[in-house]
Coordinates of C-alpha atoms in Angstrom, one line a residue:
Chain A
M1 CA 78.4 -1.6 -59.8
T2 CA 79.4 1.4 -57.8
A3 CA 77.3 3.7 -55.6
D4 CA 77.9 7.4 -56.0
A5 CA 76.2 9.5 -53.3
S6 CA 76.5 12.5 -55.6
D7 CA 74.5 10.8 -58.3
R8 CA 71.0 12.2 -57.5
R9 CA 69.4 9.4 -59.4
V10 CA 70.7 6.9 -56.9
H11 CA 68.1 6.7 -54.1
A12 CA 69.5 3.8 -52.1
S13 CA 72.4 1.5 -52.5
L14 CA 74.2 -1.6 -51.2
I15 CA 77.9 -1.8 -51.8
S16 CA 79.6 -5.2 -51.3
V17 CA 77.1 -6.0 -48.6
T18 CA 77.2 -9.4 -46.9
R19 CA 75.1 -10.7 -44.1
V20 CA 76.2 -13.6 -42.0
Y21 CA 74.0 -14.7 -39.1
P22 CA 76.3 -15.6 -36.2
A23 CA 76.5 -19.0 -34.8
T24 CA 74.1 -19.8 -31.9
A25 CA 74.1 -22.7 -29.5
G26 CA 74.3 -25.9 -31.7
T27 CA 74.2 -24.1 -35.1
Q28 CA 76.9 -22.9 -37.5
P29 CA 77.1 -19.3 -38.8
V30 CA 74.8 -18.9 -41.8
H31 CA 76.1 -16.8 -44.7
A32 CA 72.7 -15.6 -45.9
L33 CA 73.6 -12.8 -48.3
G34 CA 76.2 -11.4 -50.7
P35 CA 78.5 -9.9 -51.3
I36 CA 75.9 -8.0 -53.2
D37 CA 75.7 -4.6 -55.0
L38 CA 72.6 -2.7 -55.8
E39 CA 71.6 0.8 -56.8
L40 CA 68.0 1.7 -56.6
K41 CA 67.2 4.7 -58.9
R42 CA 64.9 7.4 -57.6
G43 CA 61.3 6.6 -58.5
E44 CA 62.0 3.1 -60.0
F45 CA 60.1 -0.1 -59.3
F46 CA 62.7 -2.8 -58.6
A47 CA 61.7 -6.4 -57.8
V48 CA 63.9 -9.1 -56.3
V49 CA 63.1 -12.8 -57.1
G50 CA 64.9 -15.9 -56.0
P51 CA 64.5 -19.3 -54.6
S52 CA 63.2 -19.9 -51.1
G53 CA 65.8 -19.1 -48.4
C54 CA 68.1 -17.2 -50.8
G55 CA 68.2 -14.1 -48.6
K56 CA 65.6 -11.9 -50.3
S57 CA 64.0 -10.8 -47.1
T58 CA 67.5 -10.4 -45.5
L59 CA 68.4 -8.0 -48.4
L60 CA 65.2 -6.0 -47.7
E61 CA 65.9 -5.9 -43.9
V62 CA 69.5 -4.8 -44.3
L63 CA 68.4 -2.1 -46.7
A64 CA 65.7 -1.0 -44.3
G65 CA 68.1 -0.9 -41.3
L66 CA 66.3 -3.7 -39.6
Q67 CA 69.4 -5.9 -39.7
P68 CA 73.0 -4.8 -39.8
A69 CA 75.2 -5.7 -42.8
T70 CA 78.1 -7.9 -41.7
E71 CA 80.3 -6.2 -44.3
G72 CA 79.8 -3.5 -46.9
M73 CA 77.9 -0.3 -46.9
V74 CA 74.2 0.5 -47.1
A75 CA 73.0 4.0 -48.0
F76 CA 69.7 5.8 -48.4
E77 CA 69.6 9.3 -49.9
G78 CA 73.4 9.5 -49.6
R79 CA 73.4 8.7 -45.9
P80 CA 74.6 5.4 -44.4
V81 CA 71.9 3.2 -43.0
A82 CA 72.9 1.8 -39.6
G83 CA 71.1 0.9 -36.4
E84 CA 67.6 2.2 -37.2
V85 CA 65.2 2.6 -40.1
P86 CA 65.8 6.0 -41.6
D87 CA 63.1 8.5 -41.9
G88 CA 61.5 8.2 -45.4
I89 CA 61.6 4.4 -45.6
G90 CA 58.3 2.5 -45.2
V91 CA 58.1 -1.3 -45.0
V92 CA 55.2 -3.6 -45.7
F93 CA 55.7 -7.2 -44.5
Q94 CA 54.3 -10.4 -45.8
E95 CA 52.7 -11.3 -42.4
D96 CA 49.5 -9.6 -41.4
A97 CA 50.9 -6.7 -39.3
S98 CA 47.7 -4.8 -38.8
F99 CA 46.9 -4.0 -35.2
P100 CA 43.7 -6.0 -34.4
W101 CA 42.9 -3.8 -31.4
L102 CA 42.6 -0.6 -33.6
T103 CA 40.1 0.4 -36.2
V104 CA 41.3 0.8 -39.8
R105 CA 41.4 4.5 -39.3
D106 CA 43.5 4.2 -36.1
N107 CA 45.8 1.7 -37.7
A108 CA 46.4 4.1 -40.5
A109 CA 46.9 7.0 -38.1
F110 CA 49.3 5.1 -35.9
G111 CA 52.6 6.5 -37.3
L112 CA 51.4 10.0 -37.6
R113 CA 50.1 10.1 -34.0
R114 CA 53.5 8.7 -32.9
N115 CA 55.2 11.5 -34.7
G116 CA 53.1 14.0 -32.8
T117 CA 51.4 15.2 -36.0
D118 CA 48.6 17.7 -35.4
E119 CA 45.2 15.8 -35.1
S120 CA 43.6 17.8 -37.9
E121 CA 46.5 17.0 -40.2
V122 CA 46.2 13.3 -39.1
R123 CA 42.6 13.3 -40.0
R124 CA 43.2 14.9 -43.4
R125 CA 46.0 12.6 -44.4
V126 CA 44.3 9.5 -43.1
D127 CA 41.1 10.4 -45.0
D128 CA 43.1 10.9 -48.2
T129 CA 45.1 7.6 -47.7
L130 CA 42.0 5.5 -46.9
A131 CA 40.2 6.9 -49.9
F132 CA 43.3 6.2 -52.1
M133 CA 43.4 2.6 -50.8
G134 CA 39.7 2.1 -51.1
L135 CA 39.2 1.7 -47.4
K136 CA 37.1 4.8 -46.8
D137 CA 34.0 2.8 -46.1
F138 CA 35.8 0.5 -43.7
A139 CA 37.4 3.3 -41.6
T140 CA 35.6 2.2 -38.4
A141 CA 35.9 -1.6 -39.0
Y142 CA 38.4 -3.7 -37.1
P143 CA 41.0 -5.8 -39.1
A144 CA 39.3 -9.0 -38.0
Q145 CA 36.2 -7.9 -40.0
L146 CA 38.2 -7.6 -43.2
S147 CA 39.6 -10.1 -45.8
G148 CA 43.3 -10.8 -45.9
G149 CA 43.7 -8.5 -49.0
M150 CA 42.0 -5.7 -47.2
R151 CA 44.1 -6.2 -44.1
Q152 CA 47.2 -5.9 -46.3
R153 CA 45.8 -2.7 -47.7
V154 CA 45.4 -1.4 -44.2
C155 CA 49.2 -2.1 -43.6
I156 CA 50.0 -0.4 -46.9
A157 CA 47.8 2.6 -45.9
R158 CA 49.6 2.8 -42.5
T159 CA 52.9 3.0 -44.5
L160 CA 51.7 5.3 -47.2
V161 CA 50.2 7.9 -44.8
L162 CA 53.8 8.7 -43.7
Q163 CA 54.6 9.5 -47.3
P164 CA 57.7 7.4 -47.5
R165 CA 60.1 8.1 -50.3
L166 CA 61.3 4.5 -50.4
I167 CA 58.7 1.7 -50.0
L168 CA 60.0 -1.8 -49.2
L169 CA 57.5 -4.5 -49.9
D170 CA 58.4 -7.9 -48.4
E171 CA 56.2 -10.4 -50.3
P172 CA 53.1 -8.4 -49.3
F173 CA 50.7 -10.5 -51.4
G174 CA 52.3 -13.9 -50.6
A175 CA 49.3 -15.0 -48.5
L176 CA 46.7 -13.9 -51.1
D177 CA 45.0 -15.8 -53.9
A178 CA 46.2 -15.3 -57.5
Q179 CA 43.3 -13.1 -58.6
T180 CA 43.6 -10.8 -55.6
R181 CA 47.3 -10.6 -56.1
L182 CA 46.8 -9.3 -59.6
L183 CA 44.4 -6.7 -58.4
M184 CA 46.6 -5.7 -55.6
G185 CA 49.4 -5.5 -58.1
D186 CA 47.3 -2.9 -60.0
E187 CA 46.9 -1.0 -56.8
V188 CA 50.6 -1.0 -56.1
L189 CA 51.3 0.3 -59.6
R190 CA 48.7 3.1 -59.1
L191 CA 50.3 4.1 -55.8
W192 CA 53.8 4.0 -57.2
R193 CA 52.8 6.3 -60.1
Q194 CA 50.9 8.7 -57.9
T195 CA 53.4 8.9 -55.0
G196 CA 56.5 8.9 -57.1
A197 CA 58.2 6.7 -54.4
T198 CA 60.9 4.2 -55.2
I199 CA 59.7 0.7 -54.6
L200 CA 61.6 -2.4 -53.8
L201 CA 59.5 -5.5 -54.0
I202 CA 60.5 -8.9 -52.7
T203 CA 58.5 -11.7 -54.2
H204 CA 58.8 -15.4 -55.1
A205 CA 56.3 -14.9 -57.9
L206 CA 58.0 -14.3 -61.3
D207 CA 54.8 -13.1 -62.9
E208 CA 54.3 -10.5 -60.2
A209 CA 57.8 -9.2 -60.6
A210 CA 57.5 -9.2 -64.4
M211 CA 54.2 -7.3 -64.3
L212 CA 55.1 -4.6 -61.7
S213 CA 58.8 -3.8 -62.1
D214 CA 61.1 -1.6 -64.2
R215 CA 64.0 -3.9 -63.2
I216 CA 64.1 -7.3 -61.7
G217 CA 67.0 -8.8 -59.8
A218 CA 67.2 -12.6 -60.0
M219 CA 69.0 -14.0 -57.0
S220 CA 71.1 -17.1 -56.6
A221 CA 70.5 -19.8 -53.9
R222 CA 72.0 -18.9 -50.5
P223 CA 74.2 -16.9 -50.1
G224 CA 72.1 -14.7 -52.2
R225 CA 73.8 -12.8 -55.1
F226 CA 72.4 -11.2 -58.2
L227 CA 72.7 -13.6 -61.2
D228 CA 71.0 -11.2 -63.6
I229 CA 69.2 -7.9 -63.6
V230 CA 66.4 -7.9 -66.1
E231 CA 65.1 -4.6 -67.6
T232 CA 61.5 -5.0 -68.4
G233 CA 61.1 -1.9 -70.5
W234 CA 57.4 -1.4 -69.6
A235 CA 55.9 2.0 -69.9
R236 CA 55.2 3.7 -66.6
E237 CA 51.5 3.6 -67.3
R238 CA 50.8 -0.1 -67.1
D239 CA 48.5 -2.5 -65.4
S240 CA 47.8 -6.2 -65.0
T241 CA 46.6 -6.5 -68.6
I242 CA 50.2 -6.7 -69.7
V243 CA 50.3 -10.3 -68.5
S244 CA 48.8 -11.3 -71.9
E245 CA 51.6 -9.7 -73.9
A246 CA 54.3 -11.8 -75.5
H247 CA 57.1 -9.7 -73.9
F248 CA 55.7 -10.6 -70.5
G249 CA 56.3 -14.3 -71.3
E250 CA 59.8 -13.4 -72.5
I251 CA 60.6 -11.8 -69.2
T252 CA 59.3 -14.6 -67.0
G253 CA 61.0 -17.1 -69.3
R254 CA 64.4 -15.3 -68.8
L255 CA 63.8 -15.2 -65.1
W256 CA 63.0 -18.8 -64.9
D257 CA 66.1 -19.7 -67.0
N258 CA 68.1 -18.0 -64.3
L259 CA 66.3 -19.4 -61.4
R260 CA 65.5 -23.0 -62.3
G261 CA 68.9 -24.4 -61.3
E262 CA 69.0 -22.2 -58.2
S263 CA 65.6 -23.3 -57.1
M264 CA 66.6 -26.9 -57.5
K265 CA 69.8 -26.2 -55.5
S266 CA 67.8 -24.7 -52.7
L267 CA 65.5 -27.7 -52.7
G268 CA 68.4 -30.1 -52.4
Y269 CA 68.2 -31.3 -56.1
A270 CA 71.6 -30.1 -57.0
G271 CA 72.9 -33.6 -57.8
M272 CA 69.9 -34.5 -59.9
Y273 CA 70.1 -31.2 -61.7
A274 CA 73.8 -31.7 -62.6
A275 CA 73.0 -35.2 -63.9
A276 CA 70.2 -33.9 -66.0
E277 CA 72.5 -31.3 -67.5
Chain B
M1 CA 19.6 -14.2 -25.7
S2 CA 21.1 -17.0 -28.0
K3 CA 19.8 -20.5 -28.0
V4 CA 22.8 -21.7 -26.1
G5 CA 22.1 -19.0 -23.5
W6 CA 18.5 -20.1 -23.1
L7 CA 19.6 -23.7 -22.8
R8 CA 22.1 -22.7 -20.1
L9 CA 19.3 -20.9 -18.2
V10 CA 17.0 -24.0 -18.5
V11 CA 19.8 -26.2 -17.1
I12 CA 20.3 -23.8 -14.1
V13 CA 16.6 -23.3 -13.4
G14 CA 16.0 -27.0 -13.9
A15 CA 18.7 -28.0 -11.4
V16 CA 17.6 -25.4 -8.8
G17 CA 14.0 -26.4 -9.3
A18 CA 14.8 -30.1 -8.9
L19 CA 16.7 -29.3 -5.7
E20 CA 13.7 -27.3 -4.5
V21 CA 11.3 -30.1 -5.2
A22 CA 13.6 -32.8 -3.7
C23 CA 13.9 -30.7 -0.5
R24 CA 10.2 -29.8 -0.2
A25 CA 9.2 -33.4 -0.9
G26 CA 11.4 -34.6 1.9
W27 CA 13.7 -36.7 -0.5
I28 CA 16.6 -34.7 0.9
N29 CA 16.8 -34.3 4.7
H30 CA 16.0 -30.7 5.7
R31 CA 18.8 -30.9 8.3
V32 CA 21.3 -31.6 5.5
V33 CA 20.1 -29.3 2.7
I34 CA 17.5 -26.6 2.9
P35 CA 15.5 -25.7 -0.3
P36 CA 17.1 -23.0 -2.5
S37 CA 14.1 -20.7 -1.9
E38 CA 14.8 -20.9 1.8
M39 CA 18.5 -20.2 1.2
A40 CA 17.6 -17.1 -0.8
D41 CA 15.1 -16.0 1.9
A42 CA 17.8 -16.5 4.6
L43 CA 20.3 -14.5 2.6
V44 CA 17.9 -11.6 2.2
Q45 CA 17.1 -11.7 6.0
L46 CA 20.8 -11.9 6.8
L47 CA 21.7 -9.0 4.6
I48 CA 18.9 -6.9 6.0
S49 CA 19.9 -7.7 9.6
G50 CA 23.5 -6.7 8.8
K51 CA 24.6 -9.4 11.1
F52 CA 27.5 -10.5 8.9
N53 CA 28.1 -7.3 6.9
E54 CA 31.5 -6.8 8.6
Q55 CA 32.6 -10.3 7.7
I56 CA 31.3 -10.0 4.2
A57 CA 33.1 -6.7 3.6
R58 CA 36.3 -8.1 5.1
S59 CA 36.3 -11.2 2.9
F60 CA 35.3 -9.4 -0.4
G61 CA 37.8 -6.7 0.4
L62 CA 40.5 -9.3 0.8
V63 CA 39.4 -11.1 -2.4
I64 CA 39.6 -7.8 -4.3
A65 CA 43.0 -6.9 -2.8
A66 CA 44.4 -10.4 -3.5
I67 CA 43.2 -10.2 -7.2
I68 CA 44.6 -6.7 -7.8
I69 CA 48.0 -7.6 -6.2
A70 CA 48.1 -11.0 -8.1
V71 CA 47.2 -9.4 -11.5
V72 CA 49.6 -6.4 -11.2
A73 CA 52.5 -8.3 -9.6
G74 CA 51.9 -11.4 -11.9
F75 CA 52.0 -9.2 -14.9
I76 CA 55.2 -7.4 -13.8
V77 CA 56.9 -10.7 -12.9
G78 CA 55.8 -12.3 -16.1
V79 CA 57.3 -9.4 -18.2
I80 CA 60.6 -9.7 -16.3
I81 CA 60.8 -13.5 -16.6
H82 CA 59.9 -13.2 -20.3
A83 CA 62.9 -10.9 -20.8
L84 CA 65.2 -13.4 -19.1
P85 CA 65.0 -16.6 -21.1
R86 CA 67.4 -18.5 -18.9
V87 CA 65.5 -17.6 -15.7
R88 CA 62.3 -18.7 -17.5
Q89 CA 63.9 -22.0 -18.5
A90 CA 64.8 -22.6 -14.8
L91 CA 61.3 -21.6 -13.5
D92 CA 59.1 -23.2 -16.2
P93 CA 59.0 -26.6 -14.4
F94 CA 57.9 -24.9 -11.2
F95 CA 55.1 -23.1 -13.0
A96 CA 54.0 -26.3 -14.7
T97 CA 53.7 -28.1 -11.4
Y98 CA 52.6 -25.2 -9.2
Y99 CA 48.9 -26.0 -9.0
A100 CA 49.7 -29.7 -8.4
V101 CA 50.9 -28.7 -4.9
P102 CA 48.1 -28.0 -2.4
I103 CA 49.3 -24.5 -1.4
F104 CA 47.1 -24.4 1.7
I105 CA 49.5 -26.7 3.5
F106 CA 51.7 -23.6 3.9
Y107 CA 49.0 -21.7 5.7
P108 CA 50.1 -22.9 9.2
V109 CA 53.6 -21.8 8.4
M110 CA 52.4 -18.2 7.8
I111 CA 50.5 -18.0 11.2
P112 CA 53.7 -17.9 13.3
I113 CA 55.3 -15.5 10.9
F114 CA 52.4 -13.0 10.4
G115 CA 50.0 -14.0 13.2
L116 CA 46.3 -14.4 12.9
S117 CA 45.9 -11.2 10.9
V118 CA 44.6 -10.6 7.4
I119 CA 48.1 -10.9 5.9
P120 CA 48.3 -14.7 5.8
I121 CA 44.9 -14.8 4.1
L122 CA 45.8 -12.1 1.6
L123 CA 49.1 -13.9 0.9
M124 CA 47.3 -17.2 0.3
G125 CA 44.9 -15.4 -2.1
V126 CA 47.8 -13.8 -3.9
L127 CA 49.9 -17.0 -4.0
T128 CA 46.9 -19.0 -5.4
A129 CA 46.2 -16.4 -8.1
I130 CA 49.6 -15.0 -9.1
V131 CA 51.1 -17.9 -11.0
A132 CA 48.0 -18.1 -13.3
M133 CA 48.7 -14.4 -14.1
I134 CA 52.4 -15.0 -14.6
I135 CA 51.8 -18.0 -16.9
S136 CA 49.2 -16.0 -18.9
T137 CA 51.6 -13.1 -19.3
L138 CA 54.3 -15.4 -20.6
N139 CA 51.8 -17.1 -23.0
G140 CA 50.6 -13.7 -24.2
L141 CA 54.1 -12.3 -24.8
D142 CA 55.1 -15.5 -26.5
R143 CA 52.2 -15.1 -28.9
V144 CA 52.9 -11.5 -29.9
P145 CA 53.6 -11.8 -33.6
R146 CA 57.3 -11.2 -34.4
V147 CA 56.3 -8.9 -37.2
L148 CA 55.0 -6.4 -34.7
T149 CA 58.6 -6.0 -33.3
K150 CA 59.7 -5.2 -36.9
V151 CA 56.8 -2.7 -37.3
A152 CA 57.9 -1.1 -34.1
R153 CA 61.4 -0.7 -35.4
V154 CA 60.1 0.7 -38.7
H155 CA 58.3 3.4 -36.6
R156 CA 61.5 3.9 -34.5
M157 CA 59.8 3.0 -31.3
G158 CA 61.8 2.4 -28.1
R159 CA 61.6 -0.7 -25.9
I160 CA 59.1 0.8 -23.5
S161 CA 56.9 2.3 -26.2
T162 CA 57.0 -1.0 -28.1
A163 CA 56.0 -2.9 -24.9
L164 CA 53.2 -0.5 -24.0
R165 CA 51.8 0.4 -27.4
L166 CA 52.2 -2.8 -29.3
K167 CA 53.1 -5.8 -27.2
L168 CA 50.7 -5.1 -24.4
P169 CA 47.6 -4.7 -26.6
A170 CA 48.7 -7.7 -28.8
A171 CA 49.1 -9.9 -25.7
A172 CA 45.9 -8.5 -24.0
P173 CA 43.6 -11.4 -24.8
H174 CA 46.0 -13.8 -23.0
L175 CA 46.5 -11.3 -20.2
F176 CA 42.7 -11.2 -19.8
T177 CA 42.6 -15.0 -19.5
G178 CA 45.1 -14.5 -16.6
V179 CA 42.8 -11.9 -15.0
K180 CA 39.8 -14.3 -15.3
L181 CA 41.8 -17.1 -13.6
A182 CA 43.2 -14.7 -11.0
V183 CA 39.6 -13.7 -10.1
S184 CA 38.6 -17.4 -9.6
Y185 CA 41.8 -18.3 -7.8
G186 CA 41.6 -15.2 -5.6
F187 CA 38.1 -16.2 -4.4
I188 CA 39.3 -19.8 -3.7
G189 CA 42.5 -18.7 -2.0
V190 CA 40.9 -16.2 0.4
I191 CA 37.7 -18.1 1.3
A192 CA 39.5 -21.4 1.7
S193 CA 42.1 -19.9 3.9
E194 CA 39.4 -18.3 6.1
F195 CA 37.9 -21.8 6.4
I196 CA 41.1 -23.3 7.7
L197 CA 42.4 -21.0 10.5
A198 CA 41.2 -17.4 10.2
P199 CA 39.5 -15.8 13.2
A200 CA 37.1 -13.9 10.9
G201 CA 35.7 -13.6 7.4
L202 CA 33.0 -15.4 5.4
G203 CA 34.9 -18.7 5.3
R204 CA 35.2 -18.6 9.1
V205 CA 31.5 -17.7 9.5
I206 CA 30.4 -20.5 7.2
S207 CA 32.6 -22.9 9.1
D208 CA 31.1 -21.8 12.4
A209 CA 27.6 -22.1 11.1
Y210 CA 28.4 -25.6 9.9
S211 CA 29.7 -26.5 13.4
D212 CA 26.6 -25.0 15.0
F213 CA 24.1 -26.7 12.7
D214 CA 23.0 -23.3 11.6
N215 CA 22.0 -24.4 8.1
R216 CA 20.1 -21.2 7.2
S217 CA 23.2 -19.0 7.8
M218 CA 25.6 -21.5 6.3
Y219 CA 23.6 -21.9 3.0
A220 CA 22.8 -18.2 2.9
L221 CA 26.4 -17.3 2.9
M222 CA 27.3 -20.1 0.5
L223 CA 24.7 -18.8 -1.8
L224 CA 26.1 -15.3 -1.5
L225 CA 29.6 -16.5 -2.4
V226 CA 28.2 -18.5 -5.4
V227 CA 26.2 -15.5 -6.6
V228 CA 29.0 -13.0 -6.3
A229 CA 31.6 -15.4 -7.9
T230 CA 29.3 -16.3 -10.7
L231 CA 28.4 -12.7 -11.3
A232 CA 32.0 -11.6 -11.4
N233 CA 32.9 -14.4 -13.8
T234 CA 29.8 -13.7 -16.0
L235 CA 30.7 -10.0 -16.3
L236 CA 34.3 -10.9 -17.2
H237 CA 33.1 -13.5 -19.7
L238 CA 30.7 -11.0 -21.4
F239 CA 33.4 -8.5 -21.6
D240 CA 35.8 -11.0 -23.0
Q241 CA 33.3 -12.3 -25.6
R242 CA 32.5 -8.8 -26.9
W243 CA 36.2 -8.0 -27.1
A244 CA 37.0 -11.3 -28.8
E245 CA 34.2 -10.7 -31.4
R246 CA 35.7 -7.2 -32.1
R247 CA 39.1 -8.6 -32.5
G248 CA 37.9 -11.5 -34.6
A249 CA 38.7 -14.3 -32.2
G250 CA 35.0 -15.0 -31.9
K251 CA 34.7 -15.8 -35.6
S252 CA 34.1 -19.4 -36.5

């Protein structure tokens, strides 16, 4: 796979990227990722699945500029990513990253105010985003007064209000129950369609990846590499009802075929798995 | 008021009432303890007469100064130590055992250095309170979720901006615990130092009243200290409770 900055369809790319965590006192260096190649096309929904500890979040953080690549090149909109998160990239983390000391409205307005955006513009964009995320009635509430799913929506609102062109979601629904995750998935699909942003979703849930994505990268156990890229072939207009379709089962089945052995490896069952084979 | 609040009030009123009855009935010698109503009356008379106003102003002024210095300096020192893990590792055992050492033993050392001025008392107040603030600052900064640092980087915030706009508010509940402790320790440090060697101040006046068998003045000033310290702590507690409810910490 090659990255071509002149290809306007390529929105972000990783070329032969590796990430090795240097040795610290009493520990060896950890080769967490790669070498890995990835091209995200403008406006696509790409999910990354893989066993625990395979480097999924490292991949996201390297792409975001939160971590440096040890080797290789990372680019966003044709420019190298190095040292800081480029303008136009928004990140939503798995952990609750809402600010408990601010109201929902002030949480959402945080980035705009930091950028020095005019207050009337802040108000307009925050109102629009809160309405879009179904948080309008909770604008004056504090995160502690909301459920986990709502708090995650606050974090998404804080990201969306900045109108990012690339949204990186690091297991954003990992802490939510299955039903809430399905509904949140619908919301993410809606925001993806309406914003036109490119989305990279890191998830451990095969069904979530199969439901939401145009393409899914299945990663190996550490050091993480792509074993397979699965094209889902879903129409852009889709929602959580596709989970009952036969094709949905085919996608998750193919993903599991790729990942079963890798998951066992990551759990230390490699020997057992080899014997069973 | 909540049921617990009422219960608390009943306990306090009951205890004061029991002491009143015990003193009035002669079960407690009047020369040892005077009834609470007499303490209150003596305090009112004393405040009206203005006899000790200068001492009261001096002591509370010192307490406030000690608290402010301990909170500000403790916070700054805490932030610096937090940024230097090796220094922290070296100092942690001292912090852990700091309150096991009766710090007042150093008071006589301060007299030859600073003389019988307000400085040794202020220093004792600061030294008693500051470590609580340092420890609370370290605890608070330890508990700032790591994800907030990532959020700060996503928003391209610098170190100072991250510290002031994210870490400080995130650590604020723990810092406030430090403030509450500093208030308590500030009172203890200043008043207890005045008891020991100071030429003036409430602690000194109480000590003199004790030596002169002037129970009315002694208990009146003790009552004043109890009321002011309780009031300060109650206000801080109420503020903390409201804040915690808003931030969700008060939820069961």
